PDB file of C-alpha atoms in Angstrom:
ATOM      1  CA  UNK D   1      78.620 126.885  79.578  1.00 44.00           C
ATOM      2  CA  UNK D   2      81.604 124.854  78.500  1.00 48.00           C
ATOM      3  CA  UNK D   3      83.944 124.028  81.425  1.00 47.00           C
ATOM      4  CA  UNK D   4      86.367 121.784  79.493  1.00 50.00           C
ATOM      5  CA  UNK D   5      88.573 124.701  78.519  1.00 47.00           C
ATOM      6  CA  UNK D   6      88.907 126.125  82.053  1.00 48.00           C
ATOM      7  CA  UNK D   7      91.938 124.887  84.023  1.00 56.00           C
ATOM      8  CA  UNK D   8      91.355 122.249  86.542  1.00 69.00           C
ATOM      9  CA  UNK D   9      91.752 123.160  90.148  1.00 84.00           C
ATOM     10  CA  UNK D  10      94.453 121.498  92.264  1.00 88.00           C
ATOM     11  CA  UNK D  11      93.602 118.167  93.930  1.00 93.00           C
ATOM     12  CA  UNK D  12      92.988 117.873  97.593  1.00 93.00           C
ATOM     13  CA  UNK D  13      95.826 116.680  99.904  1.00 94.00           C
ATOM     14  CA  UNK D  14      93.810 113.405 100.442  1.00 94.00           C
ATOM     15  CA  UNK D  15      93.610 113.007  96.613  1.00 95.00           C
ATOM     16  CA  UNK D  16      97.343 113.617  96.390  1.00 95.00           C
ATOM     17  CA  UNK D  17      97.984 111.032  99.144  1.00 95.00           C
ATOM     18  CA  UNK D  18      95.872 108.391  97.354  1.00 95.00           C
ATOM     19  CA  UNK D  19      97.534 109.077  94.015  1.00 95.00           C
ATOM     20  CA  UNK D  20     101.041 108.890  95.476  1.00 96.00           C
ATOM     21  CA  UNK D  21     100.103 105.519  97.178  1.00 94.00           C
ATOM     22  CA  UNK D  22      98.888 104.303  93.939  1.00 95.00           C
ATOM     23  CA  UNK D  23     102.027 105.366  92.043  1.00 95.00           C
ATOM     24  CA  UNK D  24     104.270 103.736  94.532  1.00 95.00           C
ATOM     25  CA  UNK D  25     102.187 100.432  94.658  1.00 94.00           C
ATOM     26  CA  UNK D  26     102.391 100.330  90.802  1.00 94.00           C
ATOM     27  CA  UNK D  27     106.144 100.876  91.002  1.00 93.00           C
ATOM     28  CA  UNK D  28     106.615  97.994  93.493  1.00 92.00           C
ATOM     29  CA  UNK D  29     104.244  95.686  91.523  1.00 93.00           C
ATOM     30  CA  UNK D  30     106.080  96.322  88.269  1.00 93.00           C
ATOM     31  CA  UNK D  31     109.709  96.539  89.380  1.00 91.00           C
ATOM     32  CA  UNK D  32     109.689  94.720  92.814  1.00 90.00           C
ATOM     33  CA  UNK D  33     110.556  97.775  94.752  1.00 90.00           C
ATOM     34  CA  UNK D  34     110.649 101.582  94.655  1.00 93.00           C
ATOM     35  CA  UNK D  35     113.792 102.882  93.074  1.00 92.00           C
ATOM     36  CA  UNK D  36     112.433 106.243  91.585  1.00 93.00           C
ATOM     37  CA  UNK D  37     110.692 108.205  94.316  1.00 96.00           C
ATOM     38  CA  UNK D  38     112.658 109.823  97.092  1.00 95.00           C
ATOM     39  CA  UNK D  39     110.933 113.137  97.483  1.00 95.00           C
ATOM     40  CA  UNK D  40     107.750 115.121  96.650  1.00 95.00           C
ATOM     41  CA  UNK D  41     109.507 116.559  93.674  1.00 95.00           C
ATOM     42  CA  UNK D  42     109.741 113.041  92.077  1.00 96.00           C
ATOM     43  CA  UNK D  43     105.898 112.900  91.916  1.00 96.00           C
ATOM     44  CA  UNK D  44     105.407 116.475  90.455  1.00 95.00           C
ATOM     45  CA  UNK D  45     105.763 115.378  86.730  1.00 93.00           C
ATOM     46  CA  UNK D  46     102.793 113.077  87.180  1.00 94.00           C
ATOM     47  CA  UNK D  47     100.625 115.727  88.928  1.00 95.00           C
ATOM     48  CA  UNK D  48     101.732 118.371  86.448  1.00 93.00           C
ATOM     49  CA  UNK D  49     100.453 116.128  83.525  1.00 93.00           C
ATOM     50  CA  UNK D  50      97.005 116.254  85.157  1.00 91.00           C
ATOM     51  CA  UNK D  51      96.900 119.741  86.656  1.00 92.00           C
ATOM     52  CA  UNK D  52      98.459 123.187  85.699  1.00 91.00           C
ATOM     53  CA  UNK D  53     101.834 123.440  87.164  1.00 91.00           C
ATOM     54  CA  UNK D  54     101.932 125.996  90.092  1.00 93.00           C
ATOM     55  CA  UNK D  55     103.398 126.671  93.388  1.00 94.00           C
ATOM     56  CA  UNK D  56     100.136 125.656  94.953  1.00 94.00           C
ATOM     57  CA  UNK D  57     100.229 122.204  93.375  1.00 95.00           C
ATOM     58  CA  UNK D  58     103.823 121.759  94.500  1.00 95.00           C
ATOM     59  CA  UNK D  59     102.878 122.654  98.048  1.00 96.00           C
ATOM     60  CA  UNK D  60      99.820 120.313  97.821  1.00 95.00           C
ATOM     61  CA  UNK D  61     102.076 117.310  96.840  1.00 96.00           C
ATOM     62  CA  UNK D  62     104.635 118.216  99.492  1.00 96.00           C
ATOM     63  CA  UNK D  63     101.864 118.288 102.204  1.00 96.00           C
ATOM     64  CA  UNK D  64     100.573 114.857 100.966  1.00 96.00           C
ATOM     65  CA  UNK D  65     104.066 113.328 101.058  1.00 95.00           C
ATOM     66  CA  UNK D  66     104.590 114.754 104.548  1.00 93.00           C
ATOM     67  CA  UNK D  67     101.167 113.596 105.763  1.00 92.00           C
ATOM     68  CA  UNK D  68     101.844 110.041 104.522  1.00 91.00           C
ATOM     69  CA  UNK D  69     104.850 110.015 106.792  1.00 88.00           C
ATOM     70  CA  UNK D  70     106.422 107.059 104.777  1.00 91.00           C
ATOM     71  CA  UNK D  71     109.653 105.551 105.980  1.00 92.00           C
ATOM     72  CA  UNK D  72     112.608 105.399 103.665  1.00 90.00           C
ATOM     73  CA  UNK D  73     114.928 102.563 102.879  1.00 87.00           C
ATOM     74  CA  UNK D  74     118.705 102.690 103.126  1.00 87.00           C
ATOM     75  CA  UNK D  75     119.036 104.599  99.806  1.00 93.00           C
ATOM     76  CA  UNK D  76     116.381 107.089 100.808  1.00 93.00           C
ATOM     77  CA  UNK D  77     113.504 105.671  98.616  1.00 94.00           C
ATOM     78  CA  UNK D  78     109.974 105.720 100.062  1.00 94.00           C
ATOM     79  CA  UNK D  79     108.658 102.418 101.418  1.00 91.00           C
ATOM     80  CA  UNK D  80     104.926 102.048 100.489  1.00 86.00           C
ATOM     81  CA  UNK D  81     102.298 100.602 102.883  1.00 80.00           C
ATOM     82  CA  UNK D  82     104.384 100.925 106.058  1.00 83.00           C
ATOM     83  CA  UNK D  83     104.307 103.607 108.680  1.00 82.00           C
ATOM     84  CA  UNK D  84     107.542 104.873 110.186  1.00 83.00           C
ATOM     85  CA  UNK D  85     106.636 103.054 113.349  1.00 88.00           C
ATOM     86  CA  UNK D  86     106.221  99.747 111.432  1.00 90.00           C
ATOM     87  CA  UNK D  87     109.387 100.120 109.608  1.00 88.00           C
ATOM     88  CA  UNK D  88     111.218 100.867 112.850  1.00 89.00           C
ATOM     89  CA  UNK D  89     109.794  97.737 114.530  1.00 93.00           C
ATOM     90  CA  UNK D  90     110.738  95.680 111.516  1.00 92.00           C
ATOM     91  CA  UNK D  91     114.325  96.974 111.714  1.00 91.00           C
ATOM     92  CA  UNK D  92     114.442  96.038 115.395  1.00 95.00           C
ATOM     93  CA  UNK D  93     113.182  92.556 114.623  1.00 95.00           C
ATOM     94  CA  UNK D  94     115.710  92.210 111.858  1.00 94.00           C
ATOM     95  CA  UNK D  95     118.471  93.174 114.238  1.00 95.00           C
ATOM     96  CA  UNK D  96     117.222  90.814 116.947  1.00 95.00           C
ATOM     97  CA  UNK D  97     116.947  87.875 114.344  1.00 94.00           C
ATOM     98  CA  UNK D  98     120.562  88.563 113.287  1.00 95.00           C
ATOM     99  CA  UNK D  99     121.719  88.601 117.005  1.00 96.00           C
ATOM    100  CA  UNK D 100     119.764  85.459 117.787  1.00 94.00           C
ATOM    101  CA  UNK D 101     121.025  83.702 114.550  1.00 94.00           C
ATOM    102  CA  UNK D 102     117.356  82.973 113.760  1.00 92.00           C
ATOM    103  CA  UNK D 103     116.651  80.301 111.030  1.00 89.00           C
ATOM    104  CA  UNK D 104     113.245  79.665 109.669  1.00 87.00           C
ATOM    105  CA  UNK D 105     112.133  76.048 109.585  1.00 82.00           C
ATOM    106  CA  UNK D 106     108.898  75.502 107.461  1.00 86.00           C
ATOM    107  CA  UNK D 107     106.712  73.160 109.360  1.00 87.00           C
ATOM    108  CA  UNK D 108     105.968  70.967 106.244  1.00 89.00           C
ATOM    109  CA  UNK D 109     109.527  69.612 106.571  1.00 88.00           C
ATOM    110  CA  UNK D 110     109.319  69.009 110.263  1.00 93.00           C
ATOM    111  CA  UNK D 111     108.302  65.780 111.807  1.00 95.00           C
ATOM    112  CA  UNK D 112     107.284  65.004 115.399  1.00 95.00           C
ATOM    113  CA  UNK D 113     108.058  62.190 117.821  1.00 96.00           C
ATOM    114  CA  UNK D 114     106.253  62.037 121.172  1.00 97.00           C
ATOM    115  CA  UNK D 115     107.893  60.592 124.285  1.00 95.00           C
ATOM    116  CA  UNK D 116     105.333  59.703 126.930  1.00 95.00           C
ATOM    117  CA  UNK D 117     106.967  60.314 130.310  1.00 95.00           C
ATOM    118  CA  UNK D 118     105.990  60.663 133.936  1.00 95.00           C
ATOM    119  CA  UNK D 119     105.382  64.193 134.975  1.00 94.00           C
ATOM    120  CA  UNK D 120     108.137  64.341 137.664  1.00 95.00           C
ATOM    121  CA  UNK D 121     110.719  63.292 135.075  1.00 95.00           C
ATOM    122  CA  UNK D 122     109.912  65.474 132.106  1.00 95.00           C
ATOM    123  CA  UNK D 123     112.010  68.516 132.986  1.00 95.00           C
ATOM    124  CA  UNK D 124     115.043  66.244 133.663  1.00 95.00           C
ATOM    125  CA  UNK D 125     114.336  64.323 130.367  1.00 95.00           C
ATOM    126  CA  UNK D 126     114.324  67.552 128.378  1.00 96.00           C
ATOM    127  CA  UNK D 127     117.551  68.734 130.056  1.00 96.00           C
ATOM    128  CA  UNK D 128     119.355  65.503 129.476  1.00 96.00           C
ATOM    129  CA  UNK D 129     118.308  65.409 125.801  1.00 96.00           C
ATOM    130  CA  UNK D 130     119.308  69.092 125.192  1.00 96.00           C
ATOM    131  CA  UNK D 131     122.719  68.456 126.611  1.00 96.00           C
ATOM    132  CA  UNK D 132     123.378  65.046 125.058  1.00 94.00           C
ATOM    133  CA  UNK D 133     126.205  64.689 122.605  1.00 94.00           C
ATOM    134  CA  UNK D 134     124.314  61.787 120.980  1.00 93.00           C
ATOM    135  CA  UNK D 135     121.295  63.879 120.351  1.00 94.00           C
ATOM    136  CA  UNK D 136     122.985  67.057 119.369  1.00 93.00           C
ATOM    137  CA  UNK D 137     121.648  68.177 116.101  1.00 93.00           C
ATOM    138  CA  UNK D 138     118.953  65.536 115.982  1.00 94.00           C
ATOM    139  CA  UNK D 139     115.987  67.758 116.806  1.00 95.00           C
ATOM    140  CA  UNK D 140     114.955  71.418 116.486  1.00 94.00           C
ATOM    141  CA  UNK D 141     113.119  71.763 119.745  1.00 94.00           C
ATOM    142  CA  UNK D 142     111.590  69.830 122.662  1.00 96.00           C
ATOM    143  CA  UNK D 143     108.223  70.823 124.194  1.00 96.00           C
ATOM    144  CA  UNK D 144     106.832  69.627 127.515  1.00 96.00           C
ATOM    145  CA  UNK D 145     103.304  68.507 127.208  1.00 95.00           C
ATOM    146  CA  UNK D 146     100.661  67.283 129.633  1.00 93.00           C
ATOM    147  CA  UNK D 147     101.693  63.576 129.062  1.00 94.00           C
ATOM    148  CA  UNK D 148     105.339  63.793 127.980  1.00 95.00           C
ATOM    149  CA  UNK D 149     107.720  65.470 125.597  1.00 96.00           C
ATOM    150  CA  UNK D 150     107.049  66.428 121.962  1.00 97.00           C
ATOM    151  CA  UNK D 151     110.195  66.540 119.853  1.00 97.00           C
ATOM    152  CA  UNK D 152     110.231  68.451 116.552  1.00 96.00           C
ATOM    153  CA  UNK D 153     112.911  66.992 114.168  1.00 95.00           C
ATOM    154  CA  UNK D 154     113.946  66.997 110.443  1.00 93.00           C
ATOM    155  CA  UNK D 155     114.990  63.382 110.526  1.00 93.00           C
ATOM    156  CA  UNK D 156     112.363  61.264 112.416  1.00 95.00           C
ATOM    157  CA  UNK D 157     113.679  57.928 111.361  1.00 95.00           C
ATOM    158  CA  UNK D 158     117.180  58.607 112.643  1.00 95.00           C
ATOM    159  CA  UNK D 159     115.749  60.043 115.879  1.00 95.00           C
ATOM    160  CA  UNK D 160     113.567  57.039 116.371  1.00 95.00           C
ATOM    161  CA  UNK D 161     116.471  54.610 115.863  1.00 94.00           C
ATOM    162  CA  UNK D 162     118.420  56.491 118.647  1.00 94.00           C
ATOM    163  CA  UNK D 163     115.454  56.684 120.938  1.00 94.00           C
ATOM    164  CA  UNK D 164     114.580  53.069 120.475  1.00 92.00           C
ATOM    165  CA  UNK D 165     118.133  52.036 121.158  1.00 92.00           C
ATOM    166  CA  UNK D 166     117.762  53.640 124.617  1.00 89.00           C
ATOM    167  CA  UNK D 167     114.426  52.332 125.736  1.00 81.00           C
ATOM    168  CA  UNK D 168     114.181  49.441 127.978  1.00 63.00           C
TER     169      UNK D 168
END
């Protein structure tokens, strides 16, 4: 019995989900982002090229899109490989970064200087350096350690000149 002429049955919802993810990943890899797919209807032409067009196929694709629960960007396009919860968390982080004026400093450009200091003077030393006009803009952060203060800076040589000019 030859089954090649018989129409193919509709794919399962899970198969549709997998196919939709694959389509979106290909879109992102080829174009950098999804700028084509906003709804289940946008995927139908692909599925209709593989399966007979029917109301049942349309419903199955719609169910798959709904089950994937993909977030959408500002223009309404699906975002691949993120849940709505992940996207929401990322939006909160973006907002917090903006409010906090966050700047990323890659550590390969950062140098360190260690100040050995007595335990009872470390907090005061950190406070004085943080509020010093001389040291303003000369370091990224100060970290109290077991034996002193670790200074992260982008210009170690300048910081060392300033620090050495103050040591007894």
